[in-house]
């Protein structure tokens, strides 16, 4: 079996074990393949194993790669997006995760209007208040979410976070829990469900799933160590 194939089996076991610990069905967790830095051949290999949701964090790289891959794949943007790249993000991606400011949300709204489409988005939260990370302060998001909802080209589907790195993943549990609680409070404010919680990566996905993650973003545990080469224009 290929390296990606055996990695995928291991990941599916890890997801199933975490789900069973908290009485969730495995189908409630989407495994996103984070394909940044991976060449199209590796993406095609992963797609052949049944993976359909792929995450990229650079617009240039995505623009170069997406059209070389099977057209049935669903691409999500997972990085920090500069407002001047909103047009490309809207045309290339199914979902933009990581809407981290009202300015960016308005820019996505504007570009989606121009392109006559609606954009699915997740709002990124800086749950640990790290200076090095993008994302909403939780209280600020709570006070602004009703205004964000007025942007009619945006479908706010939930929240995402990048937890702090800890050698012991158990220590990030409170951050995942905080994101879930914030999601519940935001849903209450909007008076509608926010079904998606994007949290958990290769090192901490079990904890994230136990705390309610519906989408884990997995790079290295699927593809192995990321190659340094980035495919450009
Ligand atoms: C790279 C990346 C991931 C995947 O990280 P791994 O540790 O390789 O699984 C997940 N989310 C975001 C936002 C990333 O940039």
PDB file of C-alpha atoms and ligand atoms in Angstrom:
ATOM      1  CA  UNK A   1       0.000   0.000   0.000  1.00  0.00           C
ATOM      2  CA  UNK A   2       1.145   3.568  -0.671  1.00  0.00           C
ATOM      3  CA  UNK A   3       2.398   5.786   2.131  1.00  0.00           C
ATOM      4  CA  UNK A   4      -0.674   8.021   1.846  1.00  0.00           C
ATOM      5  CA  UNK A   5      -2.922   4.956   1.857  1.00  0.00           C
ATOM      6  CA  UNK A   6      -1.528   3.546   5.079  1.00  0.00           C
ATOM      7  CA  UNK A   7      -1.468   7.004   6.681  1.00  0.00           C
ATOM      8  CA  UNK A   8      -5.136   7.414   5.790  1.00  0.00           C
ATOM      9  CA  UNK A   9      -6.052   4.086   7.401  1.00  0.00           C
ATOM     10  CA  UNK A  10      -4.259   5.129  10.577  1.00  0.00           C
ATOM     11  CA  UNK A  11      -6.061   8.484  10.557  1.00  0.00           C
ATOM     12  CA  UNK A  12      -9.441   6.828  10.068  1.00  0.00           C
ATOM     13  CA  UNK A  13      -8.697   4.594  13.072  1.00  0.00           C
ATOM     14  CA  UNK A  14      -7.724   7.604  15.171  1.00  0.00           C
ATOM     15  CA  UNK A  15     -10.913   9.447  14.183  1.00  0.00           C
ATOM     16  CA  UNK A  16     -13.082   6.399  14.903  1.00  0.00           C
ATOM     17  CA  UNK A  17     -11.467   5.860  18.310  1.00  0.00           C
ATOM     18  CA  UNK A  18     -11.903   9.496  19.329  1.00  0.00           C
ATOM     19  CA  UNK A  19     -15.533   9.467  18.161  1.00  0.00           C
ATOM     20  CA  UNK A  20     -16.338   6.306  20.066  1.00  0.00           C
ATOM     21  CA  UNK A  21     -14.920   7.771  23.291  1.00  0.00           C
ATOM     22  CA  UNK A  22     -17.539  10.526  23.177  1.00  0.00           C
ATOM     23  CA  UNK A  23     -20.377   8.659  21.461  1.00  0.00           C
ATOM     24  CA  UNK A  24     -20.189  10.418  18.138  1.00  0.00           C
ATOM     25  CA  UNK A  25     -20.588   8.826  14.728  1.00  0.00           C
ATOM     26  CA  UNK A  26     -17.439   8.964  12.588  1.00  0.00           C
ATOM     27  CA  UNK A  27     -19.414  10.464   9.723  1.00  0.00           C
ATOM     28  CA  UNK A  28     -19.827  13.616  11.820  1.00  0.00           C
ATOM     29  CA  UNK A  29     -16.134  14.417  11.313  1.00  0.00           C
ATOM     30  CA  UNK A  30     -14.771  15.528   7.946  1.00  0.00           C
ATOM     31  CA  UNK A  31     -11.134  14.802   7.267  1.00  0.00           C
ATOM     32  CA  UNK A  32      -9.688  17.687   5.274  1.00  0.00           C
ATOM     33  CA  UNK A  33      -6.444  16.897   3.447  1.00  0.00           C
ATOM     34  CA  UNK A  34      -4.165  19.906   3.868  1.00  0.00           C
ATOM     35  CA  UNK A  35      -2.295  19.834   0.584  1.00  0.00           C
ATOM     36  CA  UNK A  36      -0.167  22.990   0.866  1.00  0.00           C
ATOM     37  CA  UNK A  37       3.285  22.399  -0.641  1.00  0.00           C
ATOM     38  CA  UNK A  38       2.121  19.079  -2.113  1.00  0.00           C
ATOM     39  CA  UNK A  39       2.390  18.653  -5.879  1.00  0.00           C
ATOM     40  CA  UNK A  40      -0.755  17.800  -7.886  1.00  0.00           C
ATOM     41  CA  UNK A  41       0.305  14.145  -8.210  1.00  0.00           C
ATOM     42  CA  UNK A  42       0.155  13.656  -4.443  1.00  0.00           C
ATOM     43  CA  UNK A  43      -3.248  15.359  -4.344  1.00  0.00           C
ATOM     44  CA  UNK A  44      -4.494  13.082  -7.100  1.00  0.00           C
ATOM     45  CA  UNK A  45      -3.205  10.095  -5.147  1.00  0.00           C
ATOM     46  CA  UNK A  46      -5.104  11.223  -2.044  1.00  0.00           C
ATOM     47  CA  UNK A  47      -8.230  11.877  -4.110  1.00  0.00           C
ATOM     48  CA  UNK A  48      -8.039   8.348  -5.536  1.00  0.00           C
ATOM     49  CA  UNK A  49      -8.295   7.053  -1.955  1.00  0.00           C
ATOM     50  CA  UNK A  50     -11.632   8.816  -1.590  1.00  0.00           C
ATOM     51  CA  UNK A  51     -10.632  12.142  -0.032  1.00  0.00           C
ATOM     52  CA  UNK A  52     -12.600  15.050  -1.453  1.00  0.00           C
ATOM     53  CA  UNK A  53     -11.988  18.067   0.791  1.00  0.00           C
ATOM     54  CA  UNK A  54      -8.630  19.788   0.353  1.00  0.00           C
ATOM     55  CA  UNK A  55      -7.132  22.773   2.136  1.00  0.00           C
ATOM     56  CA  UNK A  56      -4.658  25.292   0.749  1.00  0.00           C
ATOM     57  CA  UNK A  57      -3.183  28.349   2.446  1.00  0.00           C
ATOM     58  CA  UNK A  58      -1.689  30.357  -0.418  1.00  0.00           C
ATOM     59  CA  UNK A  59      -3.650  31.878  -3.274  1.00  0.00           C
ATOM     60  CA  UNK A  60      -0.827  31.726  -5.825  1.00  0.00           C
ATOM     61  CA  UNK A  61      -0.087  28.109  -5.132  1.00  0.00           C
ATOM     62  CA  UNK A  62      -3.774  27.180  -5.222  1.00  0.00           C
ATOM     63  CA  UNK A  63      -4.300  28.999  -8.497  1.00  0.00           C
ATOM     64  CA  UNK A  64      -1.445  27.043 -10.060  1.00  0.00           C
ATOM     65  CA  UNK A  65      -2.561  23.666  -8.711  1.00  0.00           C
ATOM     66  CA  UNK A  66      -6.351  23.470  -8.574  1.00  0.00           C
ATOM     67  CA  UNK A  67      -6.933  23.273 -12.309  1.00  0.00           C
ATOM     68  CA  UNK A  68      -4.405  20.427 -12.544  1.00  0.00           C
ATOM     69  CA  UNK A  69      -6.463  18.300 -10.161  1.00  0.00           C
ATOM     70  CA  UNK A  70      -9.746  16.469 -10.578  1.00  0.00           C
ATOM     71  CA  UNK A  71     -12.669  18.859 -10.893  1.00  0.00           C
ATOM     72  CA  UNK A  72     -14.816  17.051  -8.296  1.00  0.00           C
ATOM     73  CA  UNK A  73     -12.596  18.104  -5.385  1.00  0.00           C
ATOM     74  CA  UNK A  74     -13.778  20.673  -2.885  1.00  0.00           C
ATOM     75  CA  UNK A  75     -11.163  23.336  -2.098  1.00  0.00           C
ATOM     76  CA  UNK A  76     -11.125  25.366   1.070  1.00  0.00           C
ATOM     77  CA  UNK A  77      -8.845  28.275   1.869  1.00  0.00           C
ATOM     78  CA  UNK A  78      -7.346  27.851   5.348  1.00  0.00           C
ATOM     79  CA  UNK A  79      -4.711  30.549   5.685  1.00  0.00           C
ATOM     80  CA  UNK A  80      -4.659  34.230   6.481  1.00  0.00           C
ATOM     81  CA  UNK A  81      -6.196  36.033   3.532  1.00  0.00           C
ATOM     82  CA  UNK A  82      -5.149  39.548   2.594  1.00  0.00           C
ATOM     83  CA  UNK A  83      -8.070  41.669   1.466  1.00  0.00           C
ATOM     84  CA  UNK A  84      -6.470  42.273  -1.928  1.00  0.00           C
ATOM     85  CA  UNK A  85      -6.655  38.501  -2.605  1.00  0.00           C
ATOM     86  CA  UNK A  86     -10.372  38.252  -1.846  1.00  0.00           C
ATOM     87  CA  UNK A  87     -11.314  38.203  -5.527  1.00  0.00           C
ATOM     88  CA  UNK A  88      -9.197  35.116  -6.221  1.00  0.00           C
ATOM     89  CA  UNK A  89     -10.325  33.445  -3.027  1.00  0.00           C
ATOM     90  CA  UNK A  90     -13.955  33.825  -4.073  1.00  0.00           C
ATOM     91  CA  UNK A  91     -13.351  32.483  -7.564  1.00  0.00           C
ATOM     92  CA  UNK A  92     -11.135  29.551  -6.558  1.00  0.00           C
ATOM     93  CA  UNK A  93     -12.608  28.236  -3.331  1.00  0.00           C
ATOM     94  CA  UNK A  94     -15.753  26.506  -2.083  1.00  0.00           C
ATOM     95  CA  UNK A  95     -15.210  27.840   1.451  1.00  0.00           C
ATOM     96  CA  UNK A  96     -12.959  30.466   2.974  1.00  0.00           C
ATOM     97  CA  UNK A  97     -11.970  29.454   6.484  1.00  0.00           C
ATOM     98  CA  UNK A  98     -10.263  32.077   8.461  1.00  0.00           C
ATOM     99  CA  UNK A  99     -12.340  35.220   8.051  1.00  0.00           C
ATOM    100  CA  UNK A 100     -10.549  37.131  10.791  1.00  0.00           C
ATOM    101  CA  UNK A 101     -11.817  40.707  10.500  1.00  0.00           C
ATOM    102  CA  UNK A 102     -14.854  42.744   9.526  1.00  0.00           C
ATOM    103  CA  UNK A 103     -12.765  44.362   6.783  1.00  0.00           C
ATOM    104  CA  UNK A 104     -12.012  41.022   5.176  1.00  0.00           C
ATOM    105  CA  UNK A 105     -15.643  39.931   5.513  1.00  0.00           C
ATOM    106  CA  UNK A 106     -16.784  43.090   3.681  1.00  0.00           C
ATOM    107  CA  UNK A 107     -14.242  42.538   0.949  1.00  0.00           C
ATOM    108  CA  UNK A 108     -15.424  38.943   0.434  1.00  0.00           C
ATOM    109  CA  UNK A 109     -18.994  40.249   0.312  1.00  0.00           C
ATOM    110  CA  UNK A 110     -18.020  42.780  -2.366  1.00  0.00           C
ATOM    111  CA  UNK A 111     -16.183  40.257  -4.518  1.00  0.00           C
ATOM    112  CA  UNK A 112     -18.920  37.636  -4.154  1.00  0.00           C
ATOM    113  CA  UNK A 113     -21.449  40.218  -5.300  1.00  0.00           C
ATOM    114  CA  UNK A 114     -19.306  41.011  -8.362  1.00  0.00           C
ATOM    115  CA  UNK A 115     -18.993  37.333  -9.187  1.00  0.00           C
ATOM    116  CA  UNK A 116     -22.685  36.682  -8.574  1.00  0.00           C
ATOM    117  CA  UNK A 117     -22.123  34.034  -5.989  1.00  0.00           C
ATOM    118  CA  UNK A 118     -22.488  33.273  -2.343  1.00  0.00           C
ATOM    119  CA  UNK A 119     -19.465  32.346  -0.295  1.00  0.00           C
ATOM    120  CA  UNK A 120     -19.367  29.841   2.537  1.00  0.00           C
ATOM    121  CA  UNK A 121     -17.146  31.119   5.316  1.00  0.00           C
ATOM    122  CA  UNK A 122     -15.877  30.208   8.763  1.00  0.00           C
ATOM    123  CA  UNK A 123     -14.862  32.866  11.265  1.00  0.00           C
ATOM    124  CA  UNK A 124     -11.397  32.425  12.718  1.00  0.00           C
ATOM    125  CA  UNK A 125     -11.009  32.877  16.454  1.00  0.00           C
ATOM    126  CA  UNK A 126      -7.784  33.492  18.332  1.00  0.00           C
ATOM    127  CA  UNK A 127      -8.885  31.385  21.307  1.00  0.00           C
ATOM    128  CA  UNK A 128      -5.648  31.681  23.247  1.00  0.00           C
ATOM    129  CA  UNK A 129      -5.101  35.377  22.514  1.00  0.00           C
ATOM    130  CA  UNK A 130      -1.697  34.704  20.958  1.00  0.00           C
ATOM    131  CA  UNK A 131       0.001  37.795  19.551  1.00  0.00           C
ATOM    132  CA  UNK A 132       1.411  35.746  16.658  1.00  0.00           C
ATOM    133  CA  UNK A 133      -1.990  34.552  15.432  1.00  0.00           C
ATOM    134  CA  UNK A 134      -4.799  36.024  13.411  1.00  0.00           C
ATOM    135  CA  UNK A 135      -8.407  35.714  14.429  1.00  0.00           C
ATOM    136  CA  UNK A 136     -11.166  37.319  16.418  1.00  0.00           C
ATOM    137  CA  UNK A 137     -11.029  37.977  20.097  1.00  0.00           C
ATOM    138  CA  UNK A 138     -13.969  35.871  21.382  1.00  0.00           C
ATOM    139  CA  UNK A 139     -15.859  38.716  23.081  1.00  0.00           C
ATOM    140  CA  UNK A 140     -15.420  40.960  20.085  1.00  0.00           C
ATOM    141  CA  UNK A 141     -16.770  38.293  17.773  1.00  0.00           C
ATOM    142  CA  UNK A 142     -19.839  37.874  19.963  1.00  0.00           C
ATOM    143  CA  UNK A 143     -20.550  41.572  19.765  1.00  0.00           C
ATOM    144  CA  UNK A 144     -19.986  41.765  15.988  1.00  0.00           C
ATOM    145  CA  UNK A 145     -21.517  38.555  14.700  1.00  0.00           C
ATOM    146  CA  UNK A 146     -25.003  39.966  14.194  1.00  0.00           C
ATOM    147  CA  UNK A 147     -23.540  42.709  12.013  1.00  0.00           C
ATOM    148  CA  UNK A 148     -21.479  40.192  10.032  1.00  0.00           C
ATOM    149  CA  UNK A 149     -24.625  38.215   9.397  1.00  0.00           C
ATOM    150  CA  UNK A 150     -26.020  41.227   7.493  1.00  0.00           C
ATOM    151  CA  UNK A 151     -23.506  40.565   4.710  1.00  0.00           C
ATOM    152  CA  UNK A 152     -25.941  38.694   2.502  1.00  0.00           C
ATOM    153  CA  UNK A 153     -23.377  37.086   0.193  1.00  0.00           C
ATOM    154  CA  UNK A 154     -21.715  35.314   3.097  1.00  0.00           C
ATOM    155  CA  UNK A 155     -22.939  32.038   4.512  1.00  0.00           C
ATOM    156  CA  UNK A 156     -21.432  31.912   7.963  1.00  0.00           C
ATOM    157  CA  UNK A 157     -21.209  28.178   8.664  1.00  0.00           C
ATOM    158  CA  UNK A 158     -19.211  28.100  11.863  1.00  0.00           C
ATOM    159  CA  UNK A 159     -15.903  28.837  13.537  1.00  0.00           C
ATOM    160  CA  UNK A 160     -12.319  27.747  13.106  1.00  0.00           C
ATOM    161  CA  UNK A 161      -9.216  28.019  15.214  1.00  0.00           C
ATOM    162  CA  UNK A 162      -5.558  27.132  15.155  1.00  0.00           C
ATOM    163  CA  UNK A 163      -4.779  26.046  18.707  1.00  0.00           C
ATOM    164  CA  UNK A 164      -1.458  26.920  20.338  1.00  0.00           C
ATOM    165  CA  UNK A 165       1.225  24.333  19.833  1.00  0.00           C
ATOM    166  CA  UNK A 166       1.781  22.174  22.927  1.00  0.00           C
ATOM    167  CA  UNK A 167       3.957  19.074  23.131  1.00  0.00           C
ATOM    168  CA  UNK A 168       1.200  17.543  25.236  1.00  0.00           C
ATOM    169  CA  UNK A 169      -2.027  17.883  23.181  1.00  0.00           C
ATOM    170  CA  UNK A 170      -4.121  17.422  26.327  1.00  0.00           C
ATOM    171  CA  UNK A 171      -3.141  20.983  27.265  1.00  0.00           C
ATOM    172  CA  UNK A 172      -4.987  22.418  24.246  1.00  0.00           C
ATOM    173  CA  UNK A 173      -8.304  20.880  25.302  1.00  0.00           C
ATOM    174  CA  UNK A 174      -9.506  24.067  27.080  1.00  0.00           C
ATOM    175  CA  UNK A 175      -8.997  26.071  23.871  1.00  0.00           C
ATOM    176  CA  UNK A 176     -11.052  23.656  21.788  1.00  0.00           C
ATOM    177  CA  UNK A 177     -13.730  23.669  24.447  1.00  0.00           C
ATOM    178  CA  UNK A 178     -13.737  27.464  24.440  1.00  0.00           C
ATOM    179  CA  UNK A 179     -14.275  27.498  20.663  1.00  0.00           C
ATOM    180  CA  UNK A 180     -17.217  25.132  20.947  1.00  0.00           C
ATOM    181  CA  UNK A 181     -18.797  27.214  23.709  1.00  0.00           C
ATOM    182  CA  UNK A 182     -18.265  30.377  21.691  1.00  0.00           C
ATOM    183  CA  UNK A 183     -19.871  28.695  18.678  1.00  0.00           C
ATOM    184  CA  UNK A 184     -22.909  27.870  20.826  1.00  0.00           C
ATOM    185  CA  UNK A 185     -23.180  31.451  22.055  1.00  0.00           C
ATOM    186  CA  UNK A 186     -22.805  32.852  18.514  1.00  0.00           C
ATOM    187  CA  UNK A 187     -25.517  30.476  17.277  1.00  0.00           C
ATOM    188  CA  UNK A 188     -27.770  31.728  20.049  1.00  0.00           C
ATOM    189  CA  UNK A 189     -27.152  35.326  19.016  1.00  0.00           C
ATOM    190  CA  UNK A 190     -27.987  34.520  15.408  1.00  0.00           C
ATOM    191  CA  UNK A 191     -30.871  32.275  16.384  1.00  0.00           C
ATOM    192  CA  UNK A 192     -29.748  29.578  13.969  1.00  0.00           C
ATOM    193  CA  UNK A 193     -27.283  26.690  14.076  1.00  0.00           C
ATOM    194  CA  UNK A 194     -23.608  27.119  13.164  1.00  0.00           C
ATOM    195  CA  UNK A 195     -22.847  23.508  12.266  1.00  0.00           C
ATOM    196  CA  UNK A 196     -19.118  23.620  11.495  1.00  0.00           C
ATOM    197  CA  UNK A 197     -16.300  23.652  14.034  1.00  0.00           C
ATOM    198  CA  UNK A 198     -12.964  23.477  12.227  1.00  0.00           C
ATOM    199  CA  UNK A 199     -10.392  22.511  14.823  1.00  0.00           C
ATOM    200  CA  UNK A 200      -7.701  19.871  15.205  1.00  0.00           C
ATOM    201  CA  UNK A 201      -4.582  19.146  13.175  1.00  0.00           C
ATOM    202  CA  UNK A 202      -2.206  16.165  12.919  1.00  0.00           C
ATOM    203  CA  UNK A 203      -0.978  16.428  16.512  1.00  0.00           C
ATOM    204  CA  UNK A 204      -4.166  17.229  18.394  1.00  0.00           C
ATOM    205  CA  UNK A 205      -7.091  15.933  16.337  1.00  0.00           C
ATOM    206  CA  UNK A 206      -8.335  13.411  18.933  1.00  0.00           C
ATOM    207  CA  UNK A 207      -8.731  16.083  21.582  1.00  0.00           C
ATOM    208  CA  UNK A 208     -10.460  18.362  19.077  1.00  0.00           C
ATOM    209  CA  UNK A 209     -12.903  15.621  18.101  1.00  0.00           C
ATOM    210  CA  UNK A 210     -13.645  14.835  21.734  1.00  0.00           C
ATOM    211  CA  UNK A 211     -14.468  18.542  22.150  1.00  0.00           C
ATOM    212  CA  UNK A 212     -16.814  18.635  19.171  1.00  0.00           C
ATOM    213  CA  UNK A 213     -14.738  19.271  16.048  1.00  0.00           C
ATOM    214  CA  UNK A 214     -16.624  18.545  12.825  1.00  0.00           C
ATOM    215  CA  UNK A 215     -13.660  19.154  10.521  1.00  0.00           C
ATOM    216  CA  UNK A 216     -10.036  18.229  11.200  1.00  0.00           C
ATOM    217  CA  UNK A 217      -7.329  19.753   9.002  1.00  0.00           C
ATOM    218  CA  UNK A 218      -4.638  17.156   8.429  1.00  0.00           C
ATOM    219  CA  UNK A 219      -1.372  17.703   6.581  1.00  0.00           C
ATOM    220  CA  UNK A 220       1.675  15.823   7.849  1.00  0.00           C
ATOM    221  CA  UNK A 221      -0.161  12.815   9.313  1.00  0.00           C
ATOM    222  CA  UNK A 222      -1.577  12.182   5.837  1.00  0.00           C
ATOM    223  CA  UNK A 223       1.118  13.242   3.381  1.00  0.00           C
ATOM    224  CA  UNK A 224       4.191  12.904   5.598  1.00  0.00           C
ATOM    225  CA  UNK A 225       6.595  15.775   6.149  1.00  0.00           C
ATOM    226  CA  UNK A 226       5.794  18.715   3.907  1.00  0.00           C
ATOM    227  CA  UNK A 227       8.182  19.189   0.986  1.00  0.00           C
ATOM    228  CA  UNK A 228       9.791  22.629   1.008  1.00  0.00           C
ATOM    229  CA  UNK A 229       9.132  23.240  -2.670  1.00  0.00           C
ATOM    230  CA  UNK A 230       6.183  25.424  -3.415  1.00  0.00           C
ATOM    231  CA  UNK A 231       4.699  25.242  -6.864  1.00  0.00           C
ATOM    232  CA  UNK A 232       4.405  28.757  -8.230  1.00  0.00           C
ATOM    233  CA  UNK A 233       2.792  30.414 -11.233  1.00  0.00           C
TER     234      UNK A 233
HETATM  235  C1  LIG B   1      -0.705  23.495   7.686  1.00  0.00           C
HETATM  236  C2  LIG B   1      -2.008  23.655   8.339  1.00  0.00           C
HETATM  237  C3  LIG B   1      -2.681  22.544   8.877  1.00  0.00           C
HETATM  238  C4  LIG B   1      -2.126  21.142   8.871  1.00  0.00           C
HETATM  239  O1  LIG B   1      -1.125  20.971   9.810  1.00  0.00           O
HETATM  240  P1  LIG B   1      -0.480  19.534  10.111  1.00  0.00           P
HETATM  241  O2  LIG B   1       0.111  19.702  11.452  1.00  0.00           O
HETATM  242  O3  LIG B   1       0.515  19.286   9.040  1.00  0.00           O
HETATM  243  O4  LIG B   1      -1.585  18.546  10.095  1.00  0.00           O
HETATM  244  C5  LIG B   1      -3.921  22.770   9.452  1.00  0.00           C
HETATM  245  N1  LIG B   1      -4.482  24.002   9.490  1.00  0.00           N
HETATM  246  C6  LIG B   1      -3.865  25.082   8.991  1.00  0.00           C
HETATM  247  C7  LIG B   1      -4.546  26.413   9.052  1.00  0.00           C
HETATM  248  C8  LIG B   1      -2.610  24.947   8.401  1.00  0.00           C
HETATM  249  O5  LIG B   1      -2.001  26.043   7.905  1.00  0.00           O
END
